[in-house]
Short mmCIF file of N, CA and C in Angstrom, two decimals:
data_model
loop_
_atom_site.label_atom_id
_atom_site.label_comp_id
_atom_site.label_asym_id
_atom_site.label_seq_id
_atom_site.Cartn_x
_atom_site.Cartn_y
_atom_site.Cartn_z
N UNK Y 11 -22.51 57.25 -61.20
CA UNK Y 11 -22.08 56.26 -62.18
C UNK Y 11 -21.64 56.95 -63.45
N UNK Y 12 -20.87 56.24 -64.22
CA UNK Y 12 -20.46 56.84 -65.50
C UNK Y 12 -20.33 55.81 -66.57
N UNK Y 13 -20.28 56.25 -67.79
CA UNK Y 13 -20.05 55.39 -68.91
C UNK Y 13 -19.08 56.18 -69.91
N UNK Y 14 -18.06 55.47 -70.30
CA UNK Y 14 -17.12 56.06 -71.32
C UNK Y 14 -17.20 55.22 -72.55
N UNK Y 15 -17.35 55.83 -73.68
CA UNK Y 15 -17.41 55.14 -74.93
C UNK Y 15 -16.57 55.99 -76.00
N UNK Y 16 -15.50 55.46 -76.47
CA UNK Y 16 -14.74 56.15 -77.41
C UNK Y 16 -13.95 55.12 -78.22
N UNK Y 17 -14.32 54.93 -79.44
CA UNK Y 17 -13.62 53.92 -80.26
C UNK Y 17 -13.86 52.55 -79.62
N UNK Y 18 -12.69 51.84 -79.33
CA UNK Y 18 -12.75 50.54 -78.74
C UNK Y 18 -12.88 50.54 -77.21
N UNK Y 19 -12.77 51.78 -76.59
CA UNK Y 19 -12.91 51.86 -75.20
C UNK Y 19 -14.30 52.09 -74.75
N UNK Y 20 -14.85 51.05 -74.10
CA UNK Y 20 -16.28 51.13 -73.57
C UNK Y 20 -16.28 50.54 -72.23
N UNK Y 21 -16.70 51.38 -71.31
CA UNK Y 21 -16.76 50.90 -69.93
C UNK Y 21 -17.78 51.64 -69.09
N UNK Y 22 -18.27 50.98 -68.14
CA UNK Y 22 -19.23 51.53 -67.17
C UNK Y 22 -18.50 51.55 -65.85
N UNK Y 23 -18.92 52.41 -64.94
CA UNK Y 23 -18.30 52.43 -63.57
C UNK Y 23 -19.07 53.28 -62.60
N UNK Y 24 -18.63 53.18 -61.38
CA UNK Y 24 -19.15 54.00 -60.28
C UNK Y 24 -17.99 54.66 -59.62
N UNK Y 25 -18.10 55.98 -59.36
CA UNK Y 25 -17.11 56.75 -58.68
C UNK Y 25 -17.77 57.41 -57.54
N UNK Y 26 -17.24 57.17 -56.29
CA UNK Y 26 -17.89 57.75 -55.13
C UNK Y 26 -16.87 58.61 -54.39
N UNK Y 27 -17.34 59.81 -53.97
CA UNK Y 27 -16.55 60.67 -53.13
C UNK Y 27 -17.42 61.04 -51.88
N UNK Y 28 -16.98 60.71 -50.69
CA UNK Y 28 -17.75 61.04 -49.44
C UNK Y 28 -16.81 61.93 -48.63
N UNK Y 29 -17.35 63.12 -48.22
CA UNK Y 29 -16.64 64.00 -47.37
C UNK Y 29 -17.39 64.08 -46.05
N UNK Y 30 -16.71 63.80 -44.96
CA UNK Y 30 -17.38 63.88 -43.63
C UNK Y 30 -17.33 65.30 -43.14
N UNK Y 31 -17.96 65.49 -41.93
CA UNK Y 31 -18.13 66.82 -41.32
C UNK Y 31 -16.79 67.40 -40.88
N UNK Y 32 -15.81 66.58 -40.79
CA UNK Y 32 -14.38 67.06 -40.39
C UNK Y 32 -13.58 67.40 -41.59
N UNK Y 33 -14.13 67.26 -42.79
CA UNK Y 33 -13.48 67.53 -44.04
C UNK Y 33 -12.56 66.43 -44.60
N UNK Y 34 -12.68 65.20 -43.97
CA UNK Y 34 -11.93 64.06 -44.53
C UNK Y 34 -12.71 63.48 -45.75
N UNK Y 35 -12.01 63.10 -46.75
CA UNK Y 35 -12.58 62.54 -48.02
C UNK Y 35 -12.23 61.08 -48.07
N UNK Y 36 -13.24 60.36 -48.64
CA UNK Y 36 -12.98 58.90 -48.91
C UNK Y 36 -13.48 58.69 -50.37
N UNK Y 37 -12.67 57.95 -51.14
CA UNK Y 37 -12.94 57.67 -52.53
C UNK Y 37 -13.07 56.19 -52.73
N UNK Y 38 -13.98 55.77 -53.60
CA UNK Y 38 -14.13 54.36 -54.00
C UNK Y 38 -14.55 54.34 -55.48
N UNK Y 39 -14.05 53.36 -56.20
CA UNK Y 39 -14.40 53.22 -57.61
C UNK Y 39 -14.75 51.74 -57.93
N UNK Y 40 -15.55 51.58 -58.89
CA UNK Y 40 -15.89 50.21 -59.41
C UNK Y 40 -15.99 50.29 -60.89
N UNK Y 41 -15.19 49.41 -61.62
CA UNK Y 41 -15.35 49.34 -63.07
C UNK Y 41 -16.34 48.15 -63.30
N UNK Y 42 -17.25 48.37 -64.25
CA UNK Y 42 -18.23 47.30 -64.53
C UNK Y 42 -18.13 46.89 -66.03
N UNK Y 43 -18.24 45.70 -66.30
CA UNK Y 43 -18.17 45.14 -67.64
C UNK Y 43 -19.44 45.48 -68.42
N UNK Y 44 -19.23 45.82 -69.71
CA UNK Y 44 -20.43 46.22 -70.49
C UNK Y 44 -21.47 45.16 -70.44
N UNK Y 45 -21.07 43.84 -70.51
CA UNK Y 45 -22.10 42.76 -70.61
C UNK Y 45 -22.90 42.62 -69.37
N UNK Y 46 -22.49 43.26 -68.26
CA UNK Y 46 -23.21 43.12 -67.02
C UNK Y 46 -24.26 44.24 -66.83
N UNK Y 47 -24.28 45.16 -67.71
CA UNK Y 47 -25.17 46.35 -67.50
C UNK Y 47 -26.53 46.05 -68.13
N UNK Y 48 -27.59 46.34 -67.39
CA UNK Y 48 -28.96 46.27 -67.89
C UNK Y 48 -29.59 47.63 -67.58
N UNK Y 49 -30.50 48.17 -68.50
CA UNK Y 49 -31.20 49.31 -68.21
C UNK Y 49 -32.54 49.30 -68.88
N UNK Y 50 -33.49 50.12 -68.35
CA UNK Y 50 -34.80 50.20 -68.87
C UNK Y 50 -34.89 51.29 -69.91
N UNK Y 51 -35.60 51.17 -70.97
CA UNK Y 51 -35.81 52.15 -71.98
C UNK Y 51 -36.86 53.18 -71.62
N UNK Y 52 -37.79 52.86 -70.76
CA UNK Y 52 -38.94 53.72 -70.46
C UNK Y 52 -38.86 54.43 -69.12
N UNK Y 53 -37.79 54.24 -68.38
CA UNK Y 53 -37.70 54.92 -67.04
C UNK Y 53 -36.25 54.90 -66.60
N UNK Y 54 -35.90 55.59 -65.55
CA UNK Y 54 -34.55 55.51 -65.03
C UNK Y 54 -34.39 54.26 -64.21
N UNK Y 55 -33.62 53.33 -64.79
CA UNK Y 55 -33.30 52.11 -64.11
C UNK Y 55 -32.01 51.56 -64.82
N UNK Y 56 -30.96 51.42 -64.03
CA UNK Y 56 -29.75 50.88 -64.58
C UNK Y 56 -29.09 49.95 -63.40
N UNK Y 57 -28.61 48.81 -63.83
CA UNK Y 57 -28.10 47.84 -62.84
C UNK Y 57 -26.96 47.04 -63.49
N UNK Y 58 -26.09 46.52 -62.59
CA UNK Y 58 -25.15 45.50 -63.04
C UNK Y 58 -25.49 44.26 -62.35
N UNK Y 59 -26.65 44.11 -61.70
CA UNK Y 59 -27.13 42.92 -60.96
C UNK Y 59 -26.94 43.08 -59.48
N UNK Y 60 -26.00 43.96 -59.08
CA UNK Y 60 -25.84 44.23 -57.62
C UNK Y 60 -26.05 45.67 -57.27
N UNK Y 61 -25.54 46.54 -58.15
CA UNK Y 61 -25.70 47.95 -57.96
C UNK Y 61 -26.80 48.55 -58.81
N UNK Y 62 -27.63 49.46 -58.34
CA UNK Y 62 -28.62 49.93 -59.17
C UNK Y 62 -29.09 51.33 -58.79
N UNK Y 63 -29.63 52.04 -59.81
CA UNK Y 63 -30.29 53.37 -59.58
C UNK Y 63 -31.68 53.28 -60.32
N UNK Y 64 -32.70 53.71 -59.70
CA UNK Y 64 -33.99 53.66 -60.30
C UNK Y 64 -34.80 54.75 -59.79
N UNK Y 65 -35.87 55.10 -60.55
CA UNK Y 65 -36.84 56.14 -60.02
C UNK Y 65 -37.56 56.80 -61.11
N UNK Y 66 -38.30 57.76 -60.73
CA UNK Y 66 -39.05 58.60 -61.63
C UNK Y 66 -39.96 59.55 -60.83
N UNK Y 67 -40.27 60.68 -61.45
CA UNK Y 67 -41.13 61.59 -60.78
C UNK Y 67 -40.53 62.16 -59.54
N UNK Y 68 -41.13 61.85 -58.38
CA UNK Y 68 -40.75 62.45 -57.14
C UNK Y 68 -39.95 61.56 -56.20
N UNK Y 69 -39.49 60.35 -56.71
CA UNK Y 69 -38.78 59.43 -55.79
C UNK Y 69 -37.71 58.70 -56.67
N UNK Y 70 -36.48 58.64 -56.07
CA UNK Y 70 -35.39 57.97 -56.63
C UNK Y 70 -34.63 57.12 -55.61
N UNK Y 71 -34.08 55.95 -56.04
CA UNK Y 71 -33.30 55.13 -55.09
C UNK Y 71 -31.99 54.77 -55.68
N UNK Y 72 -31.00 54.79 -54.84
CA UNK Y 72 -29.63 54.42 -55.24
C UNK Y 72 -29.18 53.35 -54.29
N UNK Y 73 -28.72 52.22 -54.85
CA UNK Y 73 -28.17 51.11 -54.03
C UNK Y 73 -26.87 50.65 -54.72
N UNK Y 74 -25.78 50.89 -53.88
CA UNK Y 74 -24.42 50.45 -54.39
C UNK Y 74 -23.89 49.61 -53.40
N UNK Y 75 -23.25 48.44 -53.76
CA UNK Y 75 -22.65 47.53 -52.79
C UNK Y 75 -21.36 46.94 -53.51
N UNK Y 76 -20.26 47.50 -53.29
CA UNK Y 76 -19.03 47.01 -53.86
C UNK Y 76 -17.92 47.18 -52.81
N UNK Y 77 -16.76 46.61 -53.05
CA UNK Y 77 -15.62 46.67 -52.14
C UNK Y 77 -15.29 48.06 -51.71
N UNK Y 78 -15.45 48.29 -50.37
CA UNK Y 78 -15.07 49.51 -49.81
C UNK Y 78 -16.21 50.53 -49.70
N UNK Y 79 -17.39 50.27 -50.29
CA UNK Y 79 -18.49 51.15 -50.25
C UNK Y 79 -19.87 50.46 -50.37
N UNK Y 80 -20.78 51.01 -49.61
CA UNK Y 80 -22.17 50.53 -49.63
C UNK Y 80 -23.09 51.73 -49.48
N UNK Y 81 -24.21 51.79 -50.14
CA UNK Y 81 -25.17 52.76 -49.79
C UNK Y 81 -26.61 52.30 -50.24
N UNK Y 82 -27.55 52.60 -49.50
CA UNK Y 82 -28.96 52.40 -49.88
C UNK Y 82 -29.70 53.69 -49.47
N UNK Y 83 -29.95 54.52 -50.47
CA UNK Y 83 -30.47 55.86 -50.28
C UNK Y 83 -31.76 56.09 -50.99
N UNK Y 84 -32.71 56.74 -50.39
CA UNK Y 84 -33.90 57.19 -51.01
C UNK Y 84 -33.98 58.66 -51.09
N UNK Y 85 -34.24 59.18 -52.32
CA UNK Y 85 -34.37 60.56 -52.57
C UNK Y 85 -35.81 60.89 -52.77
N UNK Y 86 -36.48 61.67 -51.84
CA UNK Y 86 -37.93 62.12 -51.97
C UNK Y 86 -37.82 63.55 -52.36
N UNK Y 87 -38.15 63.82 -53.65
CA UNK Y 87 -38.02 65.11 -54.22
C UNK Y 87 -38.91 66.16 -53.50
N UNK Y 88 -38.38 67.26 -53.24
CA UNK Y 88 -39.14 68.43 -52.80
C UNK Y 88 -39.61 69.19 -53.96
N UNK Y 89 -38.69 69.42 -54.94
CA UNK Y 89 -39.04 70.01 -56.23
C UNK Y 89 -39.07 68.96 -57.30
N UNK Y 90 -39.99 69.13 -58.30
CA UNK Y 90 -40.10 68.13 -59.38
C UNK Y 90 -38.92 68.06 -60.27
N UNK Y 91 -38.68 67.07 -61.01
CA UNK Y 91 -37.53 66.99 -61.98
C UNK Y 91 -37.67 68.12 -62.98
N UNK Y 92 -36.56 68.49 -63.54
CA UNK Y 92 -36.38 69.66 -64.41
C UNK Y 92 -35.37 69.47 -65.45
N UNK Y 93 -35.59 70.04 -66.65
CA UNK Y 93 -34.57 70.03 -67.71
C UNK Y 93 -34.73 71.28 -68.53
N UNK Y 94 -33.57 71.75 -69.05
CA UNK Y 94 -33.70 72.94 -69.89
C UNK Y 94 -34.35 72.60 -71.22
N UNK Y 95 -35.43 73.21 -71.58
CA UNK Y 95 -36.10 72.85 -72.88
C UNK Y 95 -36.36 71.39 -73.06
N UNK Y 96 -35.82 70.83 -74.11
CA UNK Y 96 -35.96 69.40 -74.40
C UNK Y 96 -34.76 68.65 -73.78
N UNK Y 97 -33.90 69.27 -73.05
CA UNK Y 97 -32.80 68.62 -72.34
C UNK Y 97 -31.51 68.55 -73.23
N UNK Y 98 -31.58 69.09 -74.43
CA UNK Y 98 -30.39 68.99 -75.34
C UNK Y 98 -29.85 70.41 -75.58
N UNK Y 99 -28.58 70.54 -75.38
CA UNK Y 99 -27.83 71.81 -75.66
C UNK Y 99 -26.73 71.49 -76.67
N UNK Y 100 -26.80 72.15 -77.80
CA UNK Y 100 -25.84 71.94 -78.90
C UNK Y 100 -24.82 72.98 -78.74
N UNK Y 101 -23.47 72.56 -78.86
CA UNK Y 101 -22.36 73.47 -78.70
C UNK Y 101 -21.63 73.85 -80.00
N UNK Y 102 -21.91 73.16 -81.10
CA UNK Y 102 -21.28 73.46 -82.35
C UNK Y 102 -22.35 73.65 -83.39
N UNK Y 103 -21.99 74.46 -84.39
CA UNK Y 103 -22.94 74.83 -85.49
C UNK Y 103 -23.46 73.53 -86.21
N UNK Y 104 -22.53 72.52 -86.42
CA UNK Y 104 -22.94 71.30 -87.07
C UNK Y 104 -23.70 70.28 -86.22
N UNK Y 105 -23.78 70.59 -84.91
CA UNK Y 105 -24.43 69.65 -83.99
C UNK Y 105 -23.67 68.51 -83.54
N UNK Y 106 -22.37 68.44 -83.88
CA UNK Y 106 -21.54 67.37 -83.59
C UNK Y 106 -21.15 67.21 -82.10
N UNK Y 107 -21.19 68.29 -81.43
CA UNK Y 107 -20.91 68.24 -79.97
C UNK Y 107 -22.12 68.83 -79.24
N UNK Y 108 -22.67 67.97 -78.34
CA UNK Y 108 -23.88 68.44 -77.59
C UNK Y 108 -23.93 67.69 -76.28
N UNK Y 109 -24.82 68.15 -75.45
CA UNK Y 109 -25.02 67.49 -74.10
C UNK Y 109 -26.55 67.26 -74.01
N UNK Y 110 -26.84 66.26 -73.20
CA UNK Y 110 -28.15 65.99 -72.69
C UNK Y 110 -28.09 66.13 -71.16
N UNK Y 111 -28.99 66.87 -70.61
CA UNK Y 111 -29.05 67.04 -69.16
C UNK Y 111 -30.41 67.08 -68.63
N UNK Y 112 -30.60 66.35 -67.53
CA UNK Y 112 -31.92 66.29 -66.83
C UNK Y 112 -31.62 66.32 -65.36
N UNK Y 113 -32.15 67.24 -64.63
CA UNK Y 113 -31.98 67.30 -63.21
C UNK Y 113 -33.15 66.53 -62.59
N UNK Y 114 -32.96 65.26 -62.42
CA UNK Y 114 -34.00 64.47 -61.81
C UNK Y 114 -34.29 64.70 -60.39
N UNK Y 115 -33.35 65.27 -59.68
CA UNK Y 115 -33.48 65.66 -58.24
C UNK Y 115 -32.96 67.02 -57.96
N UNK Y 116 -33.69 68.07 -58.27
CA UNK Y 116 -33.17 69.39 -57.98
C UNK Y 116 -33.00 69.63 -56.48
N UNK Y 117 -33.81 69.05 -55.67
CA UNK Y 117 -33.77 69.27 -54.22
C UNK Y 117 -34.66 68.09 -53.66
N UNK Y 118 -34.01 67.33 -52.72
CA UNK Y 118 -34.76 66.21 -52.17
C UNK Y 118 -34.30 65.96 -50.71
N UNK Y 119 -35.26 65.40 -49.99
CA UNK Y 119 -34.91 64.82 -48.68
C UNK Y 119 -34.31 63.44 -48.92
N UNK Y 120 -33.21 63.18 -48.29
CA UNK Y 120 -32.50 61.93 -48.50
C UNK Y 120 -32.38 61.17 -47.18
N UNK Y 121 -32.76 59.94 -47.25
CA UNK Y 121 -32.66 59.06 -46.10
C UNK Y 121 -32.03 57.68 -46.50
N UNK Y 122 -31.41 57.08 -45.52
CA UNK Y 122 -30.83 55.74 -45.80
C UNK Y 122 -29.59 55.48 -45.00
N UNK Y 123 -28.68 54.78 -45.58
CA UNK Y 123 -27.45 54.39 -44.87
C UNK Y 123 -26.34 54.33 -45.93
N UNK Y 124 -25.13 54.66 -45.47
CA UNK Y 124 -23.91 54.44 -46.23
C UNK Y 124 -22.83 53.86 -45.44
N UNK Y 125 -21.91 53.11 -46.06
CA UNK Y 125 -20.78 52.59 -45.41
C UNK Y 125 -19.58 52.92 -46.25
N UNK Y 126 -18.58 53.50 -45.76
CA UNK Y 126 -17.27 53.76 -46.41
C UNK Y 126 -16.25 53.22 -45.43
N UNK Y 127 -15.30 52.50 -45.97
CA UNK Y 127 -14.37 51.80 -45.11
C UNK Y 127 -15.12 50.71 -44.36
N UNK Y 128 -15.02 50.66 -43.08
CA UNK Y 128 -15.63 49.64 -42.31
C UNK Y 128 -16.84 50.22 -41.43
N UNK Y 129 -17.19 51.47 -41.66
CA UNK Y 129 -18.14 52.10 -40.74
C UNK Y 129 -19.48 52.48 -41.49
N UNK Y 130 -20.61 52.11 -40.88
CA UNK Y 130 -21.92 52.43 -41.41
C UNK Y 130 -22.34 53.74 -40.83
N UNK Y 131 -23.00 54.61 -41.61
CA UNK Y 131 -23.54 55.92 -41.18
C UNK Y 131 -25.01 56.06 -41.63
N UNK Y 132 -25.84 56.49 -40.69
CA UNK Y 132 -27.25 56.75 -41.10
C UNK Y 132 -27.22 58.08 -41.86
N UNK Y 133 -28.02 58.24 -42.87
CA UNK Y 133 -28.16 59.41 -43.74
C UNK Y 133 -29.49 60.07 -43.47
N UNK Y 134 -29.55 61.30 -43.19
CA UNK Y 134 -30.78 62.11 -43.09
C UNK Y 134 -30.33 63.55 -43.50
N UNK Y 135 -30.73 63.89 -44.66
CA UNK Y 135 -30.28 65.29 -45.10
C UNK Y 135 -30.97 65.64 -46.45
N UNK Y 136 -30.32 66.43 -47.21
CA UNK Y 136 -30.88 66.88 -48.47
C UNK Y 136 -29.92 66.55 -49.62
N UNK Y 137 -30.43 66.36 -50.84
CA UNK Y 137 -29.57 65.92 -51.93
C UNK Y 137 -30.01 66.56 -53.25
N UNK Y 138 -29.16 66.28 -54.18
CA UNK Y 138 -29.27 66.75 -55.58
C UNK Y 138 -28.84 65.64 -56.43
N UNK Y 139 -29.50 65.50 -57.66
CA UNK Y 139 -29.09 64.47 -58.59
C UNK Y 139 -29.37 64.87 -59.98
N UNK Y 140 -28.54 64.50 -60.97
CA UNK Y 140 -28.72 64.90 -62.32
C UNK Y 140 -28.21 63.76 -63.19
N UNK Y 141 -28.76 63.72 -64.50
CA UNK Y 141 -28.30 62.82 -65.46
C UNK Y 141 -27.68 63.72 -66.52
N UNK Y 142 -26.46 63.41 -66.91
CA UNK Y 142 -25.73 64.28 -67.85
C UNK Y 142 -24.98 63.38 -68.82
N UNK Y 143 -24.99 63.72 -70.13
CA UNK Y 143 -24.14 63.01 -71.09
C UNK Y 143 -23.61 64.03 -72.10
N UNK Y 144 -22.34 63.96 -72.38
CA UNK Y 144 -21.75 64.79 -73.34
C UNK Y 144 -21.32 63.96 -74.50
N UNK Y 145 -21.79 64.39 -75.75
CA UNK Y 145 -21.55 63.69 -76.90
C UNK Y 145 -20.63 64.50 -77.79
N UNK Y 146 -19.48 63.89 -78.21
CA UNK Y 146 -18.54 64.71 -79.04
C UNK Y 146 -17.39 63.83 -79.45
N UNK Y 147 -16.69 64.27 -80.42
CA UNK Y 147 -15.55 63.50 -80.89
C UNK Y 147 -14.24 63.95 -80.22
N UNK Y 148 -13.35 63.04 -79.93
CA UNK Y 148 -12.03 63.36 -79.34
C UNK Y 148 -11.22 64.19 -80.26
N UNK Y 149 -11.57 64.19 -81.52
CA UNK Y 149 -10.80 64.95 -82.51
C UNK Y 149 -11.19 66.47 -82.44
N UNK Y 150 -12.25 66.79 -81.73
CA UNK Y 150 -12.65 68.20 -81.64
C UNK Y 150 -12.33 68.65 -80.28
N UNK Y 151 -12.08 69.93 -80.16
CA UNK Y 151 -11.83 70.59 -78.86
C UNK Y 151 -13.13 70.53 -77.99
N UNK Y 152 -13.12 70.02 -76.82
CA UNK Y 152 -14.30 69.93 -76.02
C UNK Y 152 -14.79 71.30 -75.66
N UNK Y 153 -16.02 71.52 -75.68
CA UNK Y 153 -16.59 72.89 -75.30
C UNK Y 153 -16.42 73.12 -73.86
N UNK Y 154 -16.59 74.41 -73.52
CA UNK Y 154 -16.62 74.71 -72.08
C UNK Y 154 -17.86 74.14 -71.54
N UNK Y 155 -17.70 73.38 -70.41
CA UNK Y 155 -18.88 72.73 -69.74
C UNK Y 155 -19.31 73.72 -68.57
N UNK Y 156 -20.56 73.62 -68.29
CA UNK Y 156 -21.12 74.50 -67.22
C UNK Y 156 -22.20 73.71 -66.50
N UNK Y 157 -22.44 74.12 -65.31
CA UNK Y 157 -23.49 73.57 -64.48
C UNK Y 157 -24.12 74.64 -63.67
N UNK Y 158 -25.36 74.60 -63.31
CA UNK Y 158 -26.10 75.55 -62.58
C UNK Y 158 -26.49 74.90 -61.24
N UNK Y 159 -26.10 75.42 -60.16
CA UNK Y 159 -26.54 74.95 -58.89
C UNK Y 159 -26.98 76.17 -58.03
N UNK Y 160 -28.13 76.17 -57.53
CA UNK Y 160 -28.71 77.25 -56.81
C UNK Y 160 -28.94 76.84 -55.30
N UNK Y 161 -28.54 77.71 -54.43
CA UNK Y 161 -28.69 77.39 -53.05
C UNK Y 161 -29.21 78.68 -52.33
N UNK Y 162 -30.08 78.45 -51.36
CA UNK Y 162 -30.54 79.56 -50.54
C UNK Y 162 -29.62 79.69 -49.35
N UNK Y 163 -29.64 80.87 -48.72
CA UNK Y 163 -28.85 81.03 -47.54
C UNK Y 163 -29.23 80.10 -46.43
N UNK Y 164 -28.32 79.66 -45.61
CA UNK Y 164 -28.61 78.77 -44.44
C UNK Y 164 -29.72 79.57 -43.58
N UNK Y 165 -30.58 78.74 -43.04
CA UNK Y 165 -31.65 79.27 -42.22
C UNK Y 165 -32.88 79.75 -42.90
N UNK Y 166 -32.90 79.74 -44.24
CA UNK Y 166 -34.08 80.19 -45.00
C UNK Y 166 -35.15 79.09 -44.84
N UNK Y 167 -36.39 79.47 -44.46
CA UNK Y 167 -37.43 78.48 -44.29
C UNK Y 167 -37.71 77.67 -45.61
N UNK Y 168 -37.95 76.43 -45.47
CA UNK Y 168 -38.14 75.58 -46.61
C UNK Y 168 -39.10 76.11 -47.65
N UNK Y 169 -40.26 76.62 -47.18
CA UNK Y 169 -41.24 77.15 -48.11
C UNK Y 169 -40.78 78.36 -48.86
N UNK Y 170 -39.85 79.10 -48.35
CA UNK Y 170 -39.34 80.25 -49.09
C UNK Y 170 -38.17 79.83 -50.05
N UNK Y 171 -37.49 78.82 -49.59
CA UNK Y 171 -36.41 78.22 -50.51
C UNK Y 171 -37.02 77.68 -51.73
N UNK Y 172 -38.13 76.90 -51.55
CA UNK Y 172 -38.77 76.22 -52.64
C UNK Y 172 -39.20 77.25 -53.72
N UNK Y 173 -39.88 78.37 -53.32
CA UNK Y 173 -40.34 79.34 -54.29
C UNK Y 173 -39.17 80.00 -54.98
N UNK Y 174 -38.19 80.34 -54.26
CA UNK Y 174 -36.96 81.04 -54.78
C UNK Y 174 -36.29 80.07 -55.80
N UNK Y 175 -36.10 78.79 -55.39
CA UNK Y 175 -35.36 77.85 -56.21
C UNK Y 175 -36.17 77.55 -57.49
N UNK Y 176 -37.46 77.40 -57.38
CA UNK Y 176 -38.24 77.02 -58.55
C UNK Y 176 -38.24 78.22 -59.54
N UNK Y 177 -38.44 79.47 -59.10
CA UNK Y 177 -38.43 80.57 -60.03
C UNK Y 177 -37.07 80.71 -60.67
N UNK Y 178 -35.94 80.54 -60.00
CA UNK Y 178 -34.68 80.70 -60.59
C UNK Y 178 -34.48 79.58 -61.62
N UNK Y 179 -34.85 78.33 -61.36
CA UNK Y 179 -34.62 77.28 -62.30
C UNK Y 179 -35.43 77.56 -63.59
N UNK Y 180 -36.69 78.06 -63.43
CA UNK Y 180 -37.49 78.25 -64.64
C UNK Y 180 -37.05 79.40 -65.42
N UNK Y 181 -36.34 80.32 -64.91
CA UNK Y 181 -35.88 81.51 -65.62
C UNK Y 181 -34.55 81.27 -66.40
N UNK Y 182 -33.96 80.13 -66.25
CA UNK Y 182 -32.71 79.90 -66.93
C UNK Y 182 -32.84 78.91 -68.02
#
């Protein structure tokens, strides 16, 4: 999901990209009116009445249902949520441009179902999820954005990946 707010432009939306095992990609988007959005102040919960994301701690759920796309997914975290320091990184000396980032799902088992086009697919795999917001003025040059994603080599036993992944996250 996304939210854009700049001057008089304020909108919410969902942007989905699905790539299948053959390398084919499917895209779907939904624009949501500001008045339809509700969210909780004390936990991760955002909805437009039909589509929603919620969770906390070690479990997150995503449910989207709009033209051309449906998903009902559960993320059971293997690693706990993580954020760098207090989650805020300032890019300018005056603090005018900064980001907030929380990796709510550094590594999770994902189960559920998705539909893109007219076909439903069972989901059983692993996933990643983060909350990210960049605050800054369009009058200023946007800073270089960066993201950290760590992956162990294929075939690495889960218990070894967990230790490696955790220590790398904590050292950055």
